[in-house]
XYZ file of C-alpha atoms in Angstrom:
747
model
C 131.032 171.222 98.408
C 128.246 170.475 100.877
C 127.655 166.935 102.017
C 124.031 166.107 101.300
C 124.018 162.403 102.198
C 120.711 161.505 103.982
C 120.193 165.070 105.111
C 116.711 165.437 103.689
C 114.018 165.383 106.411
C 112.067 162.736 104.480
C 115.051 160.392 104.631
C 115.292 160.691 108.410
C 111.563 160.137 108.747
C 111.758 157.088 106.514
C 114.580 155.597 108.590
C 112.514 156.141 111.726
C 109.516 154.401 110.168
C 111.674 151.465 109.083
C 113.067 151.167 112.613
C 109.544 151.158 114.055
C 108.457 148.452 111.612
C 111.545 146.365 112.428
C 110.705 146.652 116.117
C 107.172 145.388 115.425
C 108.494 142.486 113.391
C 110.922 141.624 116.161
C 108.112 141.659 118.714
C 105.904 139.410 116.565
C 108.771 136.940 116.174
C 109.176 136.652 119.950
C 107.395 134.221 122.227
C 103.641 134.295 121.446
C 101.352 135.583 124.154
C 97.592 135.126 124.514
C 95.145 138.010 124.440
C 95.383 140.280 127.526
C 91.945 139.104 128.706
C 93.167 135.513 128.557
C 96.286 136.427 130.568
C 94.081 137.723 133.362
C 91.761 134.709 133.189
C 94.668 132.287 133.523
C 96.113 134.116 136.510
C 92.768 134.243 138.311
C 91.983 130.607 137.477
C 95.248 129.602 139.146
C 94.463 131.741 142.214
C 97.542 133.897 141.733
C 97.751 137.590 142.521
C 99.454 140.214 140.402
C 101.936 140.677 143.230
C 102.937 136.999 143.008
C 103.459 137.231 139.260
C 105.442 140.448 139.673
C 107.670 138.922 142.359
C 108.368 135.813 140.267
C 109.320 137.895 137.218
C 111.083 140.624 139.236
C 108.881 143.431 137.923
C 106.468 145.904 139.551
C 102.834 144.974 140.097
C 101.809 147.892 137.895
C 103.763 146.292 135.068
C 101.717 143.097 135.333
C 98.552 145.206 135.314
C 99.691 146.862 132.103
C 100.356 143.473 130.505
C 96.883 142.234 131.447
C 95.150 145.333 130.127
C 97.164 145.396 126.915
C 98.648 148.845 127.535
C 102.164 147.427 127.308
C 103.748 144.174 126.209
C 106.620 142.415 128.023
C 110.051 142.698 126.476
C 112.918 140.163 126.583
C 114.005 138.500 128.760
C 110.792 138.881 130.792
C 108.647 138.023 127.779
C 109.925 134.453 127.432
C 109.426 133.772 131.155
C 105.933 135.292 131.099
C 105.021 133.238 128.013
C 106.217 130.073 129.749
C 104.140 130.877 132.831
C 101.021 131.419 130.742
C 101.619 128.227 128.778
C 101.870 126.250 132.005
C 98.726 127.857 133.400
C 96.811 127.176 130.193
C 97.668 123.476 130.530
C 96.219 123.471 134.054
C 93.229 125.700 133.273
C 92.256 125.269 129.606
C 89.242 126.899 127.973
C 86.700 124.076 127.523
C 89.526 121.572 127.696
C 91.666 123.227 124.986
C 95.034 124.795 125.637
C 94.488 128.529 125.276
C 97.971 130.028 125.278
C 97.815 130.528 121.539
C 94.121 131.368 121.527
C 94.753 134.499 119.551
C 96.171 132.589 116.599
C 93.611 132.006 113.828
C 92.654 128.359 113.560
C 93.077 126.591 110.217
C 89.976 125.092 108.648
C 89.572 121.360 108.398
C 91.403 119.757 105.478
C 89.581 117.929 102.771
C 87.937 114.646 103.813
C 90.643 112.644 102.095
C 93.396 114.504 103.908
C 91.527 113.962 107.162
C 91.273 110.259 106.502
C 94.973 110.008 105.859
C 95.861 111.963 108.971
C 93.802 109.699 111.216
C 95.017 106.338 109.955
C 95.591 104.016 112.901
C 99.168 102.848 113.531
C 100.115 99.318 114.453
C 102.070 99.175 117.715
C 104.301 96.384 118.937
C 103.375 94.291 121.981
C 103.244 96.413 125.154
C 104.580 99.336 123.133
C 102.639 102.569 122.654
C 101.545 102.957 119.079
C 103.907 105.000 116.912
C 102.583 108.512 116.629
C 100.305 108.989 113.625
C 99.968 112.266 111.783
C 97.939 114.685 113.909
C 94.427 115.719 113.196
C 94.068 119.422 112.459
C 92.723 121.616 115.248
C 89.033 121.120 115.890
C 86.934 123.658 113.953
C 84.827 126.183 115.737
C 81.241 124.987 116.350
C 78.956 126.017 113.596
C 81.650 126.062 110.940
C 79.969 123.282 109.030
C 83.043 121.071 109.217
C 82.605 117.348 109.438
C 82.829 115.787 112.952
C 86.019 113.848 113.478
C 84.984 110.339 114.493
C 81.591 110.214 116.100
C 80.164 108.160 113.250
C 81.023 104.725 111.974
C 78.432 101.999 112.379
C 79.180 99.638 109.554
C 78.241 96.011 109.173
C 77.441 94.219 112.364
C 75.600 97.183 113.881
C 72.668 96.199 116.067
C 69.704 98.439 116.916
C 70.626 100.633 119.834
C 69.059 99.714 123.135
C 67.426 102.405 125.275
C 69.992 104.388 127.212
C 69.596 105.835 130.704
C 71.333 109.186 130.806
C 71.488 112.229 133.000
C 69.881 115.483 131.852
C 72.374 117.808 130.242
C 73.354 120.776 132.437
C 72.301 124.208 131.210
C 74.851 126.024 129.094
C 76.277 128.984 131.033
C 75.984 132.375 129.414
C 79.273 133.742 128.178
C 79.726 137.344 127.237
C 81.424 137.884 123.881
C 85.137 138.587 123.999
C 86.906 141.488 122.380
C 86.164 141.863 118.690
C 89.845 141.660 117.861
C 90.135 138.138 119.316
C 89.248 135.274 116.952
C 86.991 132.563 118.424
C 88.824 129.911 120.391
C 88.232 126.332 119.244
C 86.217 124.338 121.740
C 86.377 120.679 122.636
C 83.062 118.825 122.968
C 82.019 118.104 126.553
C 83.107 114.849 128.092
C 79.784 113.162 127.286
C 79.383 110.007 129.320
C 83.087 109.796 130.032
C 86.011 108.165 128.280
C 85.265 104.565 129.235
C 82.640 102.036 130.217
C 82.895 98.942 132.410
C 80.669 96.088 131.178
C 79.153 93.852 133.842
C 77.953 91.047 131.536
C 74.257 91.791 132.095
C 73.867 94.344 129.300
C 74.896 97.297 131.471
C 77.806 99.645 130.884
C 78.961 101.577 133.941
C 80.465 104.976 133.147
C 81.417 108.233 134.859
C 79.485 109.490 137.873
C 77.564 106.259 138.446
C 75.738 106.501 135.111
C 74.560 103.159 133.709
C 74.005 102.684 129.989
C 72.299 99.816 128.204
C 74.336 98.309 125.411
C 73.578 95.705 122.717
C 73.707 92.123 123.925
C 73.292 90.522 120.512
C 75.558 90.720 117.516
C 78.701 89.966 119.502
C 81.754 92.151 119.721
C 81.203 93.987 116.391
C 77.874 95.379 117.601
C 79.411 96.410 120.911
C 82.237 98.262 119.180
C 79.836 100.102 116.886
C 77.757 101.060 119.915
C 80.826 102.408 121.719
C 81.576 104.687 118.755
C 78.000 105.905 118.365
C 75.940 108.650 119.991
C 74.111 106.231 122.310
C 77.310 105.549 124.266
C 78.724 109.071 123.816
C 82.118 108.009 125.148
C 84.615 110.832 124.711
C 88.170 111.538 125.755
C 89.129 115.140 124.880
C 92.639 115.910 123.719
C 95.130 117.324 126.213
C 96.842 119.609 123.691
C 95.389 121.719 120.915
C 97.540 119.849 118.357
C 96.793 116.386 119.730
C 94.021 113.889 119.043
C 90.895 113.003 120.977
C 91.260 109.655 122.742
C 89.526 106.444 121.737
C 86.692 104.954 123.836
C 87.757 102.248 126.283
C 85.581 99.213 127.048
C 86.554 97.292 130.175
C 85.394 93.662 130.168
C 84.736 92.034 133.527
C 84.860 88.218 133.707
C 81.080 88.037 133.220
C 81.236 90.332 130.185
C 84.177 88.346 128.800
C 82.174 85.128 128.928
C 79.053 86.807 127.513
C 81.061 87.839 124.445
C 82.275 84.292 123.867
C 85.823 84.934 125.023
C 87.767 82.511 127.254
C 88.522 83.459 130.836
C 92.110 82.255 130.438
C 94.424 82.674 127.479
C 95.995 79.421 126.369
C 98.985 81.186 124.841
C 100.704 82.310 128.041
C 103.800 83.574 126.224
C 102.209 85.822 123.592
C 99.091 86.545 125.713
C 96.747 86.768 122.753
C 93.846 84.904 121.197
C 94.735 82.472 118.417
C 94.085 83.825 114.956
C 91.417 81.195 114.296
C 89.247 82.123 117.276
C 85.571 82.662 116.318
C 85.558 86.192 117.769
C 88.409 87.229 115.507
C 86.649 85.737 112.505
C 83.521 87.671 113.495
C 85.490 90.908 113.675
C 87.130 90.276 110.317
C 83.754 89.544 108.715
C 82.528 92.937 109.958
C 85.685 94.545 108.538
C 87.217 95.376 111.920
C 90.974 95.011 112.237
C 93.482 94.481 115.055
C 96.863 96.084 115.611
C 100.042 94.006 115.618
C 99.696 93.209 119.302
C 96.657 91.100 118.397
C 93.737 90.425 120.719
C 95.237 90.302 124.185
C 94.647 91.927 127.583
C 94.769 95.339 125.870
C 93.376 95.193 122.338
C 92.731 97.944 119.808
C 89.986 97.272 117.286
C 89.687 99.680 114.368
C 88.691 100.301 110.795
C 90.969 102.197 108.429
C 89.913 105.822 108.147
C 87.801 106.760 105.152
C 86.656 110.139 103.781
C 83.182 109.654 105.280
C 83.842 108.008 108.644
C 87.206 109.378 109.751
C 88.916 107.617 112.637
C 87.139 104.603 114.185
C 88.936 102.856 117.027
C 87.926 101.250 120.322
C 90.264 99.886 122.973
C 89.384 96.853 125.065
C 90.747 95.914 128.491
C 90.045 92.284 129.390
C 90.266 91.980 133.170
C 90.461 88.170 133.530
C 93.487 88.236 131.222
C 95.380 90.548 133.571
C 94.773 93.944 131.950
C 95.133 95.677 135.332
C 98.486 94.609 136.738
C 98.102 94.208 140.532
C 101.625 95.613 141.012
C 100.402 98.898 139.568
C 96.708 98.993 140.495
C 96.622 96.969 143.712
C 95.851 93.351 144.429
C 92.054 93.528 144.477
C 91.340 96.193 141.864
C 90.312 93.807 139.088
C 87.780 92.187 141.459
C 85.967 95.428 142.329
C 82.272 95.652 141.397
C 81.710 97.279 138.010
C 80.418 100.634 139.398
C 83.445 101.039 141.679
C 85.836 99.990 138.939
C 84.271 102.563 136.621
C 84.759 105.235 139.276
C 88.389 104.235 139.776
C 89.318 104.156 136.094
C 87.361 107.330 135.300
C 89.189 109.179 138.081
C 92.533 108.030 136.710
C 91.472 108.950 133.175
C 90.373 112.457 134.150
C 93.517 113.160 136.154
C 96.112 111.353 134.046
C 94.914 109.772 130.790
C 92.487 107.097 129.669
C 94.483 103.874 130.151
C 95.980 102.626 126.893
C 97.779 99.566 128.199
C 99.916 99.092 131.263
C 100.595 102.133 133.417
C 104.065 102.255 131.837
C 102.538 102.468 128.348
C 100.074 105.102 129.561
C 102.910 107.132 131.101
C 104.681 107.180 127.759
C 101.488 107.956 125.823
C 100.866 110.861 128.208
C 104.120 112.472 127.084
C 102.925 112.421 123.482
C 99.405 113.540 124.376
C 100.786 116.616 126.165
C 103.445 117.384 123.550
C 102.249 116.087 120.155
C 104.995 115.779 117.553
C 103.169 117.472 114.690
C 100.541 120.097 113.931
C 98.540 121.269 110.942
C 100.240 124.138 109.104
C 99.451 125.926 105.862
C 102.052 125.703 103.112
C 102.478 129.244 101.827
C 103.585 128.045 98.409
C 100.822 125.527 97.714
C 98.170 127.055 99.996
C 97.405 123.581 101.370
C 97.439 122.164 104.877
C 100.262 119.799 105.767
C 101.965 118.298 108.806
C 104.605 120.399 110.543
C 106.669 119.717 113.678
C 105.611 121.162 117.026
C 108.485 123.099 118.645
C 109.644 121.507 121.888
C 108.292 118.027 121.040
C 109.979 114.785 120.055
C 109.162 114.733 116.371
C 111.060 111.756 114.951
C 112.915 108.625 116.066
C 116.646 109.129 116.603
C 119.352 106.591 117.286
C 121.138 106.835 120.629
C 124.786 107.696 121.011
C 126.871 104.503 121.405
C 127.356 104.961 125.197
C 123.583 105.502 125.659
C 122.501 102.391 123.735
C 121.619 99.182 125.611
C 123.638 96.066 124.806
C 121.016 94.731 122.370
C 121.013 97.822 120.154
C 122.428 97.573 116.606
C 124.748 100.506 117.370
C 126.464 98.407 120.048
C 126.469 95.280 117.883
C 128.332 97.191 115.180
C 131.086 98.223 117.621
C 131.660 95.204 119.864
C 131.437 91.407 119.562
C 128.384 89.794 121.129
C 130.283 88.412 124.133
C 131.940 91.744 124.956
C 131.170 93.217 128.384
C 131.290 96.990 128.101
C 133.335 98.906 130.674
C 132.408 102.272 132.277
C 134.345 104.150 129.606
C 132.164 102.484 126.940
C 128.659 102.682 128.404
C 126.559 105.249 130.249
C 125.430 103.758 133.578
C 122.962 106.197 135.120
C 120.774 104.182 137.476
C 119.139 104.718 140.861
C 121.034 104.181 144.108
C 121.501 100.768 145.697
C 124.135 101.383 148.398
C 124.929 100.320 151.953
C 127.582 101.718 154.233
C 130.474 99.559 155.330
C 129.524 98.506 158.904
C 133.142 99.181 159.947
C 132.422 102.890 159.350
C 129.664 103.032 161.980
C 130.785 105.323 164.810
C 130.417 104.608 168.521
C 127.888 107.408 168.794
C 125.765 105.941 165.996
C 125.798 102.543 167.675
C 124.201 104.037 170.800
C 121.076 104.993 168.873
C 118.018 102.811 169.118
C 116.257 102.894 165.763
C 116.830 102.810 162.023
C 114.350 105.154 160.329
C 113.674 105.226 156.600
C 112.502 108.327 154.754
C 111.238 108.189 151.177
C 111.132 110.973 148.575
C 107.671 111.505 147.111
C 107.478 111.084 143.333
C 111.271 111.343 143.075
C 111.500 110.695 139.328
C 108.649 113.076 138.558
C 110.296 115.786 140.655
C 113.562 115.168 138.798
C 111.780 115.667 135.458
C 110.522 119.105 136.479
C 112.349 121.931 134.652
C 114.849 119.417 133.269
C 116.322 120.361 129.898
C 116.668 117.278 127.710
C 117.761 116.654 124.143
C 115.090 116.751 121.442
C 117.128 115.710 118.402
C 120.075 113.507 117.492
C 123.410 113.597 119.301
C 126.605 114.985 117.825
C 130.063 113.747 118.779
C 132.658 116.197 120.104
C 136.311 115.668 121.000
C 137.915 117.525 123.953
C 134.802 119.603 124.704
C 134.562 122.289 127.329
C 131.968 121.190 129.858
C 128.681 123.073 129.656
C 126.205 122.213 132.459
C 123.318 123.455 130.313
C 124.023 121.134 127.362
C 122.109 117.827 127.562
C 124.040 114.727 126.583
C 126.728 112.454 127.996
C 130.392 113.111 128.683
C 133.474 110.931 129.102
C 135.412 112.145 132.135
C 137.633 110.807 134.912
C 136.247 111.583 138.380
C 138.250 108.917 140.203
C 140.557 111.503 141.785
C 137.700 113.207 143.639
C 137.832 112.316 147.331
C 134.509 112.213 149.200
C 133.432 111.087 152.665
C 133.026 107.268 152.575
C 130.064 107.536 154.961
C 128.101 108.943 152.009
C 127.512 107.144 148.719
C 129.392 108.514 145.758
C 127.066 110.733 143.703
C 128.697 109.495 140.499
C 127.769 105.791 140.548
C 124.528 103.893 141.248
C 126.323 101.445 143.561
C 127.713 104.370 145.593
C 131.339 103.287 145.316
C 133.819 105.844 143.936
C 134.595 105.553 140.214
C 137.907 103.884 139.400
C 138.678 105.553 136.069
C 137.143 107.310 133.080
C 133.407 106.786 132.676
C 130.443 108.237 130.811
C 128.174 110.586 132.759
C 124.948 112.381 131.956
C 125.094 116.159 132.170
C 123.375 116.438 135.627
C 125.965 114.126 137.213
C 128.937 116.027 135.837
C 127.300 119.356 136.688
C 126.984 118.185 140.304
C 130.685 117.353 140.434
C 131.321 120.924 139.359
C 128.834 122.151 141.975
C 130.840 120.331 144.649
C 133.863 122.418 143.645
C 135.717 119.973 141.416
C 137.104 120.747 137.998
C 135.796 118.521 135.227
C 137.651 118.018 131.958
C 135.749 115.717 129.589
C 137.760 114.081 126.829
C 134.782 113.577 124.526
C 131.006 113.991 124.527
C 127.791 113.205 122.698
C 125.664 116.357 122.915
C 122.231 117.390 121.682
C 122.138 121.031 120.554
C 118.363 120.881 120.031
C 116.951 120.765 123.534
C 114.109 121.905 125.772
C 112.009 121.111 128.891
C 110.101 118.295 127.180
C 108.808 116.706 130.412
C 107.522 119.855 132.129
C 103.864 119.394 131.140
C 104.108 115.667 131.924
C 105.396 116.438 135.410
C 102.745 119.074 136.016
C 99.845 116.801 135.104
C 101.137 113.883 137.170
C 101.946 116.163 140.100
C 98.414 117.557 140.075
C 96.960 114.055 139.783
C 99.067 112.894 142.721
C 98.196 115.889 144.903
C 94.467 115.626 144.130
C 94.472 111.922 144.989
C 96.379 112.500 148.219
C 93.780 115.138 149.103
C 91.087 112.490 148.512
C 92.958 110.397 151.077
C 92.962 113.274 153.576
C 96.587 114.393 153.136
C 97.215 117.981 152.047
C 100.183 120.311 151.740
C 98.806 122.619 154.452
C 99.264 120.028 157.210
C 101.870 120.614 159.955
C 104.556 117.938 160.026
C 103.217 115.947 163.024
C 99.724 115.958 161.537
C 101.119 114.908 158.157
C 102.990 111.966 159.691
C 99.875 110.869 161.550
C 97.699 111.121 158.453
C 100.173 109.043 156.445
C 99.767 106.124 158.860
C 96.041 105.799 158.157
C 95.451 107.444 154.772
C 94.977 104.159 152.905
C 92.537 102.647 155.368
C 88.985 102.113 154.070
C 89.742 103.978 150.832
C 90.313 101.315 148.166
C 89.522 103.493 145.147
C 91.791 106.500 145.902
C 94.483 104.081 147.086
C 94.371 102.230 143.773
C 94.438 105.504 141.833
C 97.462 106.653 143.865
C 99.288 103.398 143.192
C 98.562 103.687 139.467
C 99.808 107.294 139.338
C 103.101 106.350 140.994
C 103.480 103.409 138.650
C 102.745 105.673 135.683
C 105.684 107.895 136.641
C 108.224 105.116 137.083
C 106.924 103.019 134.223
C 106.823 105.961 131.838
C 110.452 106.829 132.565
C 111.417 103.169 132.205
C 109.675 102.872 128.825
C 111.991 105.538 127.438
C 114.528 102.704 127.174
C 112.281 99.737 126.457
C 114.277 96.579 125.787
C 113.352 94.011 123.102
C 110.600 91.540 123.935
C 109.745 88.099 122.675
C 111.599 84.841 122.288
C 112.169 85.437 118.580
C 114.418 88.441 119.069
C 118.115 88.167 118.118
C 120.765 90.569 119.509
C 121.755 93.226 117.029
C 118.340 93.381 115.372
C 116.101 96.407 115.618
C 112.895 96.045 117.621
C 109.604 97.936 117.214
C 110.117 100.346 120.126
C 113.077 101.920 118.311
C 110.735 103.340 115.686
C 108.911 105.711 117.996
C 110.122 109.233 118.871
C 109.766 108.507 122.581
C 112.380 105.749 122.621
C 114.990 107.952 124.267
C 117.411 106.291 126.709
C 119.257 109.594 127.028
C 116.190 111.271 128.548
C 115.744 108.363 130.959
C 119.406 108.677 131.977
C 119.045 112.429 132.552
C 115.997 111.947 134.791
C 117.603 109.199 136.882
C 120.858 111.139 137.114
C 118.958 114.192 138.368
C 117.016 112.139 140.918
C 120.232 110.589 142.270
C 121.974 113.973 142.411
C 118.973 115.503 144.212
C 119.162 112.689 146.754
C 122.886 113.143 147.345
C 122.572 116.926 147.625
C 120.144 116.565 150.536
C 122.188 113.838 152.225
C 125.323 115.938 151.869
C 123.509 118.886 153.467
C 122.601 116.792 156.513
C 126.151 115.475 156.735
C 127.946 118.817 156.548
C 125.451 120.733 158.696
C 124.290 118.226 161.296
C 126.811 115.372 161.097
C 124.106 112.896 159.994
C 125.072 110.125 157.562
C 122.791 107.453 156.076
C 123.547 103.781 156.517
C 121.713 102.701 153.342
C 120.071 104.162 150.251
C 117.784 102.432 147.766
C 116.551 104.599 144.904
C 114.549 107.320 146.681
C 114.690 105.863 150.238
C 117.439 106.685 152.762
C 117.862 105.041 156.169
C 119.295 106.978 159.129
C 120.036 105.901 162.695
C 117.948 107.743 165.263
C 117.253 108.017 168.981
C 113.544 107.831 168.269
C 111.179 105.930 165.977
C 110.199 108.770 163.638
C 111.721 111.239 161.170
C 111.199 114.184 163.529
C 113.525 112.458 165.983
C 116.574 112.915 163.759
C 115.861 115.437 160.973
C 117.759 118.637 161.907
C 116.061 121.980 162.494
C 117.163 125.590 162.363
C 117.402 127.595 165.628
C 113.860 128.874 165.049
C 112.523 125.320 164.688
C 112.104 125.200 160.924
C 113.348 122.383 158.653
C 116.978 122.666 157.580
C 117.135 124.523 154.243
C 118.440 122.273 151.495
C 117.808 119.100 153.492
C 114.965 116.622 153.621
C 111.588 118.181 154.378
C 108.497 116.302 155.498
C 105.426 116.893 153.371
C 103.174 115.548 150.647
C 104.516 117.474 147.646
C 106.792 115.791 145.088
C 110.418 116.072 146.219
C 109.486 116.178 149.907
C 109.721 113.064 152.091
C 107.483 110.806 154.115
C 108.166 108.176 156.765
C 108.995 104.892 155.027
C 109.416 102.623 158.062
C 111.285 101.985 161.307
C 113.224 98.974 162.602
C 115.457 98.386 165.656
C 119.131 99.308 165.467
C 120.325 95.706 165.845
C 118.132 94.650 162.921
C 119.715 97.282 160.677
C 123.286 96.419 161.748
C 122.579 92.746 161.123
C 121.390 93.559 157.596
C 124.596 95.489 156.926
C 126.735 92.613 158.230
C 124.964 90.256 155.807
C 125.500 92.620 152.890
C 121.769 93.320 152.547
C 120.198 96.730 152.047
C 118.097 97.839 155.048
C 116.285 100.371 152.841
C 114.773 97.509 150.863
C 113.264 95.926 153.958
C 112.675 98.884 156.283
C 108.902 98.423 155.927
C 109.225 94.862 157.146
C 109.154 93.317 153.667
C 110.808 93.693 150.287
C 109.974 97.157 148.980
C 110.639 95.978 145.422
C 107.650 93.657 145.750
C 105.467 96.754 146.003
C 107.048 98.288 142.929
C 108.785 100.881 145.117
């Protein structure tokens, strides 16, 4: 009897059609790519050639051409890498300030006014803590859609007539040819207007971006000023950094003269809480006009807002009161707060355009920048109810999670539930990933080293930012595992015994911040244990707390801060194209007669370190009791595990370079402090001791002089006898190699 199973031609054809459809569905489910025209625009905007893209992705140039013309589409695993490249380029080169990687995706319409009001309700942050992330506003509608503007209105009671405003003429709108018919219109962000902030000089003038001076109301007190800042006369705007984020709030910076003109004291009487008393006339005036304050009250950084309504949307203005210490001199420089209003406006506007409009200390701003670049939620349509609702953004921190017990600081409730209050945790109970503070035993100095004449310090540029680049970190909660097999790609912490590993005592141990070898089992972040494996040692963890949900959360944060740093260094005359001798010479004079770029540079560096530090913010205030929760724990960005991973990576990066110099050139440091290493040299500069290849190039894998993050600069030089004397006294020469305490500079 003949077998007639699936032998009919129609059956074969149908199977082929199903296979083709399955292939299409599989392709759609893969990493989203922008329209081919947008792929080309991003490459050209970044100044990259097709050959460079092809080399990076290990494909032929003709393949890249096909991707940009739409003839072919990349397949895995190239597709994911290409999508990541385009996403990074779209962050650097957005269309009208909006990330364009997903420009081909149709944009949802604005929700109903009530839904909009709920999504823009202002949170109430704790003192010196970034506000908990509110629900995101839906993507901005396309111009001409008839949707209501988000928060340009809002002049309630207390509004004074607007004074005449001096503005620049608007530039002509460039002609843009229409894109392909198949590409939906990309949402656009409004132009920057008069900038994100204004510095008030006390004489009725508000200094904004580009030297523009606006007239603002001088009667009606603070309520009138706030209404003016939110209105079209001021036109203060701070566009979002991510398509799913929120536009920033206007910032008003009050000089001492402006502070007095508004009836505010020049000095806060409450030096502990740093806030106005609740019965101050200004606060009563604000309350009468139905303006509210966040939980931090009215201090050096104050947020004044009205709850969102269906008609007004979000209304919020931030104030920075300079005489109350809003600009910390350790972050911004000693004389920044005393700059004239026009120069201060230039400084803060430059920082805002390159980093973010300040929202508190540079540490708070560094943390807020993470959220601005990777918002936790987005607007998504519910297929069942056909309504818009909040949905998580893949790759973001979307909710607060408790740390694993080893990751938690001593004050955390997790620790209080495990140990009595007086208990001092041992290395096998707590994760101790901190920066280096190590000196070599002076008895280990060799006779040859003692014949050298100088101690030279070299410092890694933006070490913590460089460590955050391409670092995979946990996004969700940790899970406990017994007797795990070590996986260097799994973020988390591991309990392992590395005390049997023998290393050269002239180098600090890469496993401890004090540089001494571990004495028994201890908890280590993944980068530390991975480095032990890289050095050729077997690692056998006995238990681990791992985070299966993970991703490169800090990549966009690193990229923006790197670009801000490089642009500011270029303002100071230091570029990546400089030869090493020219670079060293430029670094000796780059801060002379350049107070504004110098202050911006200091603030950028402080933003990096402070932002990483805020990931493990400790409790504040005299009323706190150990074991209680504190407000910082309620935000998604309270993540001590991410801080530990960054610091671990920075320390490992430092040791890897020092180990390269030791094994290749026989050079050993005498001291290390965080990102600064001190070597003995026959000359006063880094070029006198840094090894070279036979063709005169820097040693691969070692320290390289240059301006880019991860490269090094000259930190300082002192005589040999000075350095040996410091070692004999048990002091760290790296801390004082500049001639003073580097910690006093926040370094």
